[in-house]
Short mmCIF file of C-alpha atoms and ligand atoms in Angstrom, two decimals:
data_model
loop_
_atom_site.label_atom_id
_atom_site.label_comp_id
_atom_site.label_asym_id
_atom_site.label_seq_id
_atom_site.Cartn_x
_atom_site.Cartn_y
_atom_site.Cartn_z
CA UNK A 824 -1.96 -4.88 10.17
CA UNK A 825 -1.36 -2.19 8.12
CA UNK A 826 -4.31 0.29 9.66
CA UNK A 827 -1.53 2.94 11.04
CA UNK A 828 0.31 3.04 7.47
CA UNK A 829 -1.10 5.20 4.58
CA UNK A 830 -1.53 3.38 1.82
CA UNK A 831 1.07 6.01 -0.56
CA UNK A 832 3.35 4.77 2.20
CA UNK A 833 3.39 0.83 1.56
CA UNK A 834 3.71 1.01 -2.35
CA UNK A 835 6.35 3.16 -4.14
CA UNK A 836 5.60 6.69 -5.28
CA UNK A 837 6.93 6.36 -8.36
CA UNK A 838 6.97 3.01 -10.22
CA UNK A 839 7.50 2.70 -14.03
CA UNK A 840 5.17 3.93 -15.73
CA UNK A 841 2.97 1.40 -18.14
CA UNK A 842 5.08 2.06 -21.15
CA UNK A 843 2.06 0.87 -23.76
CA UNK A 844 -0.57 2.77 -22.07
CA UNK A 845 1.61 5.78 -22.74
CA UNK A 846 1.82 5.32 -26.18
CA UNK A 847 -1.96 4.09 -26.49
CA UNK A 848 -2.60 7.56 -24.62
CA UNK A 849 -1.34 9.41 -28.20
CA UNK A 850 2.28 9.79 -27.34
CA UNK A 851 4.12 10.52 -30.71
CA UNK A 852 6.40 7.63 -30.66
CA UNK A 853 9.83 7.89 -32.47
CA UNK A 854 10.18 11.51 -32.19
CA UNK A 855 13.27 12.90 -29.99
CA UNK A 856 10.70 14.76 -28.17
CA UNK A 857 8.36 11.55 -27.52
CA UNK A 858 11.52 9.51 -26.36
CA UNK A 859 13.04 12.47 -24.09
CA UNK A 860 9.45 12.85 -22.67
CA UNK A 861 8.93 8.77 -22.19
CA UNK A 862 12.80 8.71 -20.79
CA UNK A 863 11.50 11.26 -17.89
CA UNK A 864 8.37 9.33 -17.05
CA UNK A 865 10.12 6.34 -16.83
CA UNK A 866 12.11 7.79 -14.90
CA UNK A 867 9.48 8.65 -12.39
CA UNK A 868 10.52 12.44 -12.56
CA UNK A 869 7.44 14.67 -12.54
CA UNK A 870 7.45 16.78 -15.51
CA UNK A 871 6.92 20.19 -13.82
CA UNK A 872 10.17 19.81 -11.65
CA UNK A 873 8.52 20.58 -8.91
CA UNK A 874 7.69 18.81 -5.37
CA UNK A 875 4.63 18.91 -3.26
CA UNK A 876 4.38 19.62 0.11
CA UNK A 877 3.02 17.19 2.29
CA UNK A 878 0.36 17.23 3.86
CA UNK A 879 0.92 16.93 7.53
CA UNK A 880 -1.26 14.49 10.36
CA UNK A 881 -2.96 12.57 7.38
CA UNK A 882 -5.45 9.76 9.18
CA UNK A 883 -4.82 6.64 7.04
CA UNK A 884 -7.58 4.99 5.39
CA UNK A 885 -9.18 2.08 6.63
CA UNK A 886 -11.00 0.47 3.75
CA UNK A 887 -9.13 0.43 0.63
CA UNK A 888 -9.92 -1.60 -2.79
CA UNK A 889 -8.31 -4.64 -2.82
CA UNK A 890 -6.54 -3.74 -5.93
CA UNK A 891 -2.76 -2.30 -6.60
CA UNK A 892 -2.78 1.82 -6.25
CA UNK A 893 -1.95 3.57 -9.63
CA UNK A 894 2.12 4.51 -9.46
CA UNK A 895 1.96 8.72 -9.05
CA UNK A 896 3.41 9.03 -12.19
CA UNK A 897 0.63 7.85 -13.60
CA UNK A 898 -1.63 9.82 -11.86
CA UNK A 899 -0.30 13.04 -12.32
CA UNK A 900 0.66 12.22 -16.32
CA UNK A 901 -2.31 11.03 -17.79
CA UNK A 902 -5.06 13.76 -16.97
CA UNK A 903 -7.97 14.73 -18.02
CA UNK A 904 -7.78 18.94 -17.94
CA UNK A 905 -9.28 20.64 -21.04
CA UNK A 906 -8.77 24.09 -19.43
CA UNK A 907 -4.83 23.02 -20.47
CA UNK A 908 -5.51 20.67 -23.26
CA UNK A 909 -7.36 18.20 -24.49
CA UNK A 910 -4.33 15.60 -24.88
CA UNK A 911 -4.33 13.49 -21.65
CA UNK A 912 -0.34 13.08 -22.05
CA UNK A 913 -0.17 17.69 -22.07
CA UNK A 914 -1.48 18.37 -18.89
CA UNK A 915 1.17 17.72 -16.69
CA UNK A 916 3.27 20.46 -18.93
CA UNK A 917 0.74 22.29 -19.78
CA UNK A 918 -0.36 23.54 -16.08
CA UNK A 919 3.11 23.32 -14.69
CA UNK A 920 3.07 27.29 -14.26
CA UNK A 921 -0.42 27.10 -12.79
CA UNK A 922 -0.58 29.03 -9.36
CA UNK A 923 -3.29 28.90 -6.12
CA UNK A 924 -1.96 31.66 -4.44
CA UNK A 925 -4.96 33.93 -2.82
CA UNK A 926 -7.68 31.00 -4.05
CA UNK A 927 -10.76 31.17 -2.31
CA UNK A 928 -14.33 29.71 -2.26
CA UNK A 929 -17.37 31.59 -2.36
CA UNK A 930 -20.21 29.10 -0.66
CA UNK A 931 -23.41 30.25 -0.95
CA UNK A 932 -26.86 29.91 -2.38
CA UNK A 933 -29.30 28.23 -0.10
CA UNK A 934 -28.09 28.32 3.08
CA UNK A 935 -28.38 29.92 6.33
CA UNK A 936 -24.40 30.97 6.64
CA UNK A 937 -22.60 31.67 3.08
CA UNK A 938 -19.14 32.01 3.40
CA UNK A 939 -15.85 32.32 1.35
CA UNK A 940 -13.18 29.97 2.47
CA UNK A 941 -9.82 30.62 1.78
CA UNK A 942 -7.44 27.71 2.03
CA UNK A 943 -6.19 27.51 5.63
CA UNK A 944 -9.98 27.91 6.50
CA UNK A 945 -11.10 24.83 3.93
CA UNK A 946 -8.31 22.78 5.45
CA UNK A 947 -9.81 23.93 9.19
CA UNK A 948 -13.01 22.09 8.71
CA UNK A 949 -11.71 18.42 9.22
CA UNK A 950 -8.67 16.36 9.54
CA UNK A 951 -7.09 15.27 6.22
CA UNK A 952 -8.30 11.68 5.13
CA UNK A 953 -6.66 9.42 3.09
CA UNK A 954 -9.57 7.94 0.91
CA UNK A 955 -8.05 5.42 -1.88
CA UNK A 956 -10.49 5.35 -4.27
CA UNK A 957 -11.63 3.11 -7.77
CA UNK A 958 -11.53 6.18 -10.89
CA UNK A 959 -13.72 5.05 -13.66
CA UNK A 960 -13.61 7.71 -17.04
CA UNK A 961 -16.07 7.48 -18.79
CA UNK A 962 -13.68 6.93 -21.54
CA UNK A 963 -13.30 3.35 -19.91
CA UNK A 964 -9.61 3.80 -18.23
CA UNK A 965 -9.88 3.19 -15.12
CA UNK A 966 -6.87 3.95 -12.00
CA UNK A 967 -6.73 3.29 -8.30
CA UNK A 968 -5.95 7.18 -6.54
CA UNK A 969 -5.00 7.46 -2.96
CA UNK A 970 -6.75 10.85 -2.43
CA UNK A 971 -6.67 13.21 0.63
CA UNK A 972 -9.46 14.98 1.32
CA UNK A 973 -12.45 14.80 3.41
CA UNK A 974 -16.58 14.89 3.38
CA UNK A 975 -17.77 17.51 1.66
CA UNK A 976 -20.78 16.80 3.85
CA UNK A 977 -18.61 18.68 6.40
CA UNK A 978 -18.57 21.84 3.83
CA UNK A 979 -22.28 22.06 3.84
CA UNK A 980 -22.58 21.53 7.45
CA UNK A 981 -20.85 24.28 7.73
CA UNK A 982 -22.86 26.61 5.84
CA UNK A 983 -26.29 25.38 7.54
CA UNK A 984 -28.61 24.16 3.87
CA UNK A 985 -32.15 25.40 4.51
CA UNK A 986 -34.72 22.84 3.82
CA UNK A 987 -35.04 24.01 0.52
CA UNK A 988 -31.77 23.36 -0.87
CA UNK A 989 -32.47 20.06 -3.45
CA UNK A 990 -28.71 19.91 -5.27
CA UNK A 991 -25.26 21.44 -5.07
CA UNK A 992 -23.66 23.59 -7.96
CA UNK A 993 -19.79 23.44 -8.13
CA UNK A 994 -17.42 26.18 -10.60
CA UNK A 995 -13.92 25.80 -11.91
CA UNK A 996 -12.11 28.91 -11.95
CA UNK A 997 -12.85 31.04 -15.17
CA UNK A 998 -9.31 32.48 -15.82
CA UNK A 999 -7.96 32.34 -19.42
CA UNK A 1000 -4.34 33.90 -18.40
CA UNK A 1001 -3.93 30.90 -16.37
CA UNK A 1002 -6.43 28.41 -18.43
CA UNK A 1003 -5.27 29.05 -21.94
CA UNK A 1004 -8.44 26.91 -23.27
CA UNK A 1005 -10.67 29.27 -21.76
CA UNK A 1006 -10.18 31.30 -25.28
CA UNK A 1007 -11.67 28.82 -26.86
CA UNK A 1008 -15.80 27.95 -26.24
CA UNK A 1009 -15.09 25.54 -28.97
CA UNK A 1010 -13.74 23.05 -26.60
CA UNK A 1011 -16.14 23.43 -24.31
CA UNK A 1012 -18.39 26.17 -22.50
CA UNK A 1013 -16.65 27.98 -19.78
CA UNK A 1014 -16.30 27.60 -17.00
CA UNK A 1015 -16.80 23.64 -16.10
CA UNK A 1016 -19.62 23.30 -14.05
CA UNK A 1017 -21.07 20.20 -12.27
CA UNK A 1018 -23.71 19.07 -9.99
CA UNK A 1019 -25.10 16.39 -7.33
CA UNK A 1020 -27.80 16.25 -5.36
CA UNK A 1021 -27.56 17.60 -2.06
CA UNK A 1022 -27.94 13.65 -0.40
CA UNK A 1023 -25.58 12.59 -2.97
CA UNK A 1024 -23.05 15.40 -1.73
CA UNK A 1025 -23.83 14.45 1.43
CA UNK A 1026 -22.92 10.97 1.41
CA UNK A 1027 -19.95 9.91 3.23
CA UNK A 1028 -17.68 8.81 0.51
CA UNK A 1029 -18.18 12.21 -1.80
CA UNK A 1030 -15.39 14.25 -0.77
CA UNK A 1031 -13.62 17.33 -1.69
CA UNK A 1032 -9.69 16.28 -2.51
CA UNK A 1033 -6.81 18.49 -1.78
CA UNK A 1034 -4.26 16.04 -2.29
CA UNK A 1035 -2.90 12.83 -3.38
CA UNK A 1036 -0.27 10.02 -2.86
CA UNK A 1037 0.25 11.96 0.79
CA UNK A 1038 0.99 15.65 -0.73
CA UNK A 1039 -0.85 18.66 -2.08
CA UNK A 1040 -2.57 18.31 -5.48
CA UNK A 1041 -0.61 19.01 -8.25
CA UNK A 1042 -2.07 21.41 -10.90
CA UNK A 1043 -3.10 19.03 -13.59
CA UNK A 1044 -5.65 16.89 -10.86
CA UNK A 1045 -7.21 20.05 -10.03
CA UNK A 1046 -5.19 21.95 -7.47
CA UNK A 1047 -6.04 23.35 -4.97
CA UNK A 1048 -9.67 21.16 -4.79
CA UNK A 1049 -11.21 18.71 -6.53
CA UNK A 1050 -14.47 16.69 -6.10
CA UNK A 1051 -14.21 13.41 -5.50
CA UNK A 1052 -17.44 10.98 -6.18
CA UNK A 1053 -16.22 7.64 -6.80
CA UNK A 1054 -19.18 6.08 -7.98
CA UNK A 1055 -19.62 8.35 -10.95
CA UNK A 1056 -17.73 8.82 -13.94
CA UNK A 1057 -14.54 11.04 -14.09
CA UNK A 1058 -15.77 13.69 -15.17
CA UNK A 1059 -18.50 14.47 -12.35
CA UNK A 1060 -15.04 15.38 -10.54
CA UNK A 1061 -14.58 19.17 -11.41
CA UNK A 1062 -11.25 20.50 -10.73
CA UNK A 1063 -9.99 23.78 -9.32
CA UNK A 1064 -13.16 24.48 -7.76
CA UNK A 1065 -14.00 28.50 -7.06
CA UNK A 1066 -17.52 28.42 -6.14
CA UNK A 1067 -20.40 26.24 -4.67
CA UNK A 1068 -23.82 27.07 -4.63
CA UNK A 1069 -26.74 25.03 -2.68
CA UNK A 1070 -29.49 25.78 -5.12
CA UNK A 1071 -33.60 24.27 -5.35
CA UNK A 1072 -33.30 23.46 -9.39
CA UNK A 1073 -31.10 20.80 -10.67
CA UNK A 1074 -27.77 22.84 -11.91
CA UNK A 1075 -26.52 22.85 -15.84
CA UNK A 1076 -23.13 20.03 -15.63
CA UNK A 1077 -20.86 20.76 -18.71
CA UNK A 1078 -20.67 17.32 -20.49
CA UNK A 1079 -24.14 16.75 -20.05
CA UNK A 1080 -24.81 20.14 -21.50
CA UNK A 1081 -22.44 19.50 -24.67
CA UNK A 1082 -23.96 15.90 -25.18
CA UNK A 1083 -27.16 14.94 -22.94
CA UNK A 1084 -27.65 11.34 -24.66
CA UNK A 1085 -23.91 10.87 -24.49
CA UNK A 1086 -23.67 12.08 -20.74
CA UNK A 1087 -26.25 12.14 -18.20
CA UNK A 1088 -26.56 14.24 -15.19
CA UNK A 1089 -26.05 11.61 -12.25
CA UNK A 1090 -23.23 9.74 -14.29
CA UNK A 1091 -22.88 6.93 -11.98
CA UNK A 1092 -20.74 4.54 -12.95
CA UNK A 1093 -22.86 1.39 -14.96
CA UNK A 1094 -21.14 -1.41 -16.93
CA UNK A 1095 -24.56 -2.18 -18.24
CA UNK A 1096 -25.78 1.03 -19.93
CA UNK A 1097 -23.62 1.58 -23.07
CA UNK A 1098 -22.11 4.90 -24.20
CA UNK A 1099 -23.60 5.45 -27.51
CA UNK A 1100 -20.63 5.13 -29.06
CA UNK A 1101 -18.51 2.13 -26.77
CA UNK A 1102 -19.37 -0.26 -24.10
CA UNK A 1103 -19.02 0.41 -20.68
CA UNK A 1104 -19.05 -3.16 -19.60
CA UNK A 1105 -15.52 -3.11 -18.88
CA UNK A 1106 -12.14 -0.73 -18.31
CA UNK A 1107 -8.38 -0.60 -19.44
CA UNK A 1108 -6.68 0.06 -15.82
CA UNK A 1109 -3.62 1.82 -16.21
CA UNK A 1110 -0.72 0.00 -15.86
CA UNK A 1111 -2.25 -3.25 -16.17
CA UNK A 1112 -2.69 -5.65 -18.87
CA UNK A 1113 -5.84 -6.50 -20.59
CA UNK A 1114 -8.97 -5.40 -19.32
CA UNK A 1115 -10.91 -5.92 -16.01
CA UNK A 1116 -14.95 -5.70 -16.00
CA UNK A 1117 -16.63 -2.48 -14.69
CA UNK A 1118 -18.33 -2.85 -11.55
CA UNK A 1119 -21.57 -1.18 -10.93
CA UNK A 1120 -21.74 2.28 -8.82
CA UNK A 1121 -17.63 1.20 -9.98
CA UNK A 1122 -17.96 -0.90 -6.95
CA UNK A 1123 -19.37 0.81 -4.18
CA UNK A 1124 -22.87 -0.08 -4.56
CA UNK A 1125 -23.13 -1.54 -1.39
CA UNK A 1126 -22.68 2.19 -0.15
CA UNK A 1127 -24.98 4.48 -2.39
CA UNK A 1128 -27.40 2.28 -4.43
CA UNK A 1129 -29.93 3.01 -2.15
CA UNK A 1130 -29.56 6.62 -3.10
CA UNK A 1131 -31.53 5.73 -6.39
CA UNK A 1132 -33.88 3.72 -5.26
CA UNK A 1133 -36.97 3.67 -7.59
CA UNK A 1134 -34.91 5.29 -10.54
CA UNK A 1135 -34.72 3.88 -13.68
CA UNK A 1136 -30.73 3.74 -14.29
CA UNK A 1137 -31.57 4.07 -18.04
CA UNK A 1138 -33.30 6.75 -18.00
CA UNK A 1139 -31.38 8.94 -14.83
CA UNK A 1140 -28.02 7.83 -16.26
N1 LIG B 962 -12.44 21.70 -14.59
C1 LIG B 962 -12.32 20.46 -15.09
N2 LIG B 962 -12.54 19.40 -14.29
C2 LIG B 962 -12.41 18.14 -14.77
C3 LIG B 962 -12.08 17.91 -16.13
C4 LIG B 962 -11.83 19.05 -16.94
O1 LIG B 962 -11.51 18.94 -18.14
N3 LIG B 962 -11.95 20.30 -16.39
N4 LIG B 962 -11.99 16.60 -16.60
C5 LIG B 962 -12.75 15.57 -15.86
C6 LIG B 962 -12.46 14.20 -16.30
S1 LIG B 962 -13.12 13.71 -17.77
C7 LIG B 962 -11.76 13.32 -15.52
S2 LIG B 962 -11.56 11.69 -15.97
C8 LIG B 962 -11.10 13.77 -14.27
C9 LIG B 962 -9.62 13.46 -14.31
O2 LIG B 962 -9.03 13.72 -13.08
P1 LIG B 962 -7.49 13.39 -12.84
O3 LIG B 962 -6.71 14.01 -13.95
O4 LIG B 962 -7.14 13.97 -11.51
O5 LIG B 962 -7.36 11.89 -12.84
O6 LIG B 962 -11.26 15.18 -14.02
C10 LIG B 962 -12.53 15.70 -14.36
N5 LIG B 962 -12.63 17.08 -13.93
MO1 LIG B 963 -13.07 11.41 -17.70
#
């Protein structure tokens, strides 16, 4: 039995990372600066020279994928941040300055008790879970994260929804000294914003993360909070979250605003509606060889497909 051990406890921390899904990711081979940067990664040495802390009492999971966790390295090298940059393999480096100190959250909107949270009162609202979860991009990489977090059903408890409250809003930070892209609305409009319907945020396995592999989040996955919705594509997880607003109306979500027949609002994770421009009927997991089908809701439709019952997944993708 293994239900007293967390799961970043029974496989190593830091185990080589995939070499070819490195350089598939864009690395620039055959440079001194590629092979010093692949030497460190191999090495299982976070780029950023720093260590986490851990987070203390975290209550292991009990259901887990049946499928190897992603080594940390990869996790916290191959991000998806375009605050930082838009090359997956430049995050890590690119955010290794970024700070949390004084970060709050302003929860508000409709609800009977708004409140800003600052982190020792986030952290108050429920015991640290570890949740490992399937991530599906919707770039079709795929990884296997053992998150800590917990329901961000217990969030909204918190702040009492009145009955009128339809959807959730979430806000990245909007800080250009500390998000250099933030210059730039060509990359995208700032700040990232998301969305889920309030049941959808209210479902058990959505959760707000504040850490991973048993320690606080490093910058590039979205320190000091991320959202978590593992049936949906990556990208429905906004990072460095500021603000979250209970609103009646169904709130603007960045990708979907750039591209709304590329990206749809509810995102959930289907191997059998294309991308316009690539399949989604299967993934590259990191670290693996070949590739392994995409599972629908990415495998937890057992657990929310009765949250779109009577939709038409090709229309509400
Ligand atoms: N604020 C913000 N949140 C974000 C993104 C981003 O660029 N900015 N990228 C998204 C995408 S596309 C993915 S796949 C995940 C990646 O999370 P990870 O780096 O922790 O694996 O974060 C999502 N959240
Ligand atoms: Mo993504």
């Amino acid at each position: 039995m293994t239900d007293k051990i967390l799961s970043s406890e029974i496989t190593p921390r830091d185990v080589y990372f995939n070499r070819r899904t490195f350089l598939r990711g864009g690395l620039i081979a055959g440079t001194a600066a590629g092979t010093a940067v692949l030497y460190r990664s191999l090495n299982g040495v976070n780029r950023d020279g720093r260590s986490y802390k851990k987070i203390a009492g975290v209550v292991p999971a009990t259901t887990r994928p049946d499928e190897p966790l992603t080594p940390r390295t990869s996790i916290i090298n191959y991000n998806n941040f375009y605050e930082f940059t838009t090359n997956k393999n430049e995050v890590a480096a690119a955010s290794a300055k970024f700070h949390t100190t004084g970060w709050t959250i302003a929860v508000g909107g409709l609800c009977h008790a708004p409140r800003t949270f600052d982190l020792d009162q986030l952290r108050a609202l429920a015991p640290p879970e570890e949740r490992v979860y399937r991530h599906r991009c919707v770039e079709a990489w795929s990884m296997v994260i053992p998150w800590v977090g917990f329901s961000i059903s217990k969030l909204l408890a918190a702040v009492q929804p009145l009955a009128s409250a339809k959807f959730v809003a979430f806000e990245t930070l909007m800080d250009p000294e500390r998000f250099p892209n933030q210059r730039d609305a060509s990359v995208l409009p700032w700040p990232y914003v998301e969305g889920l319907r309030l049941d959808e945020a209210m479902h058990p396995l959505a959760i707000l993360a504040t850490g991973l592999y048993g320690e606080e989040l490093p910058p590039q996955d979205g320190a000091p909070v991320k959202l978590v919705v593992p049936w949906k594509y990556g990208f429905k997880g906004i990072k460095s979250i500021v603000k979250i607003t209970l609103t009646d109306a169904q709130p603007p979500a960045t990708w979907n605003k750039r591209a709304p027949h590329e990206y749809g609002f509810y995102a959930n994770v289907n191997p059998n509606h294309a991308h316009p421009r690539w399949s989604q009927a299967d993934e590259q997991r990191i670290g693996e060889d070949g590739r392994r089908p995409t599972l629908m809701f990415n495998g937890y439709a057992d657990q929310v497909a009765s949250l779109y019952q009577g939709m038409n997944l090709d229309v509400d993708f």
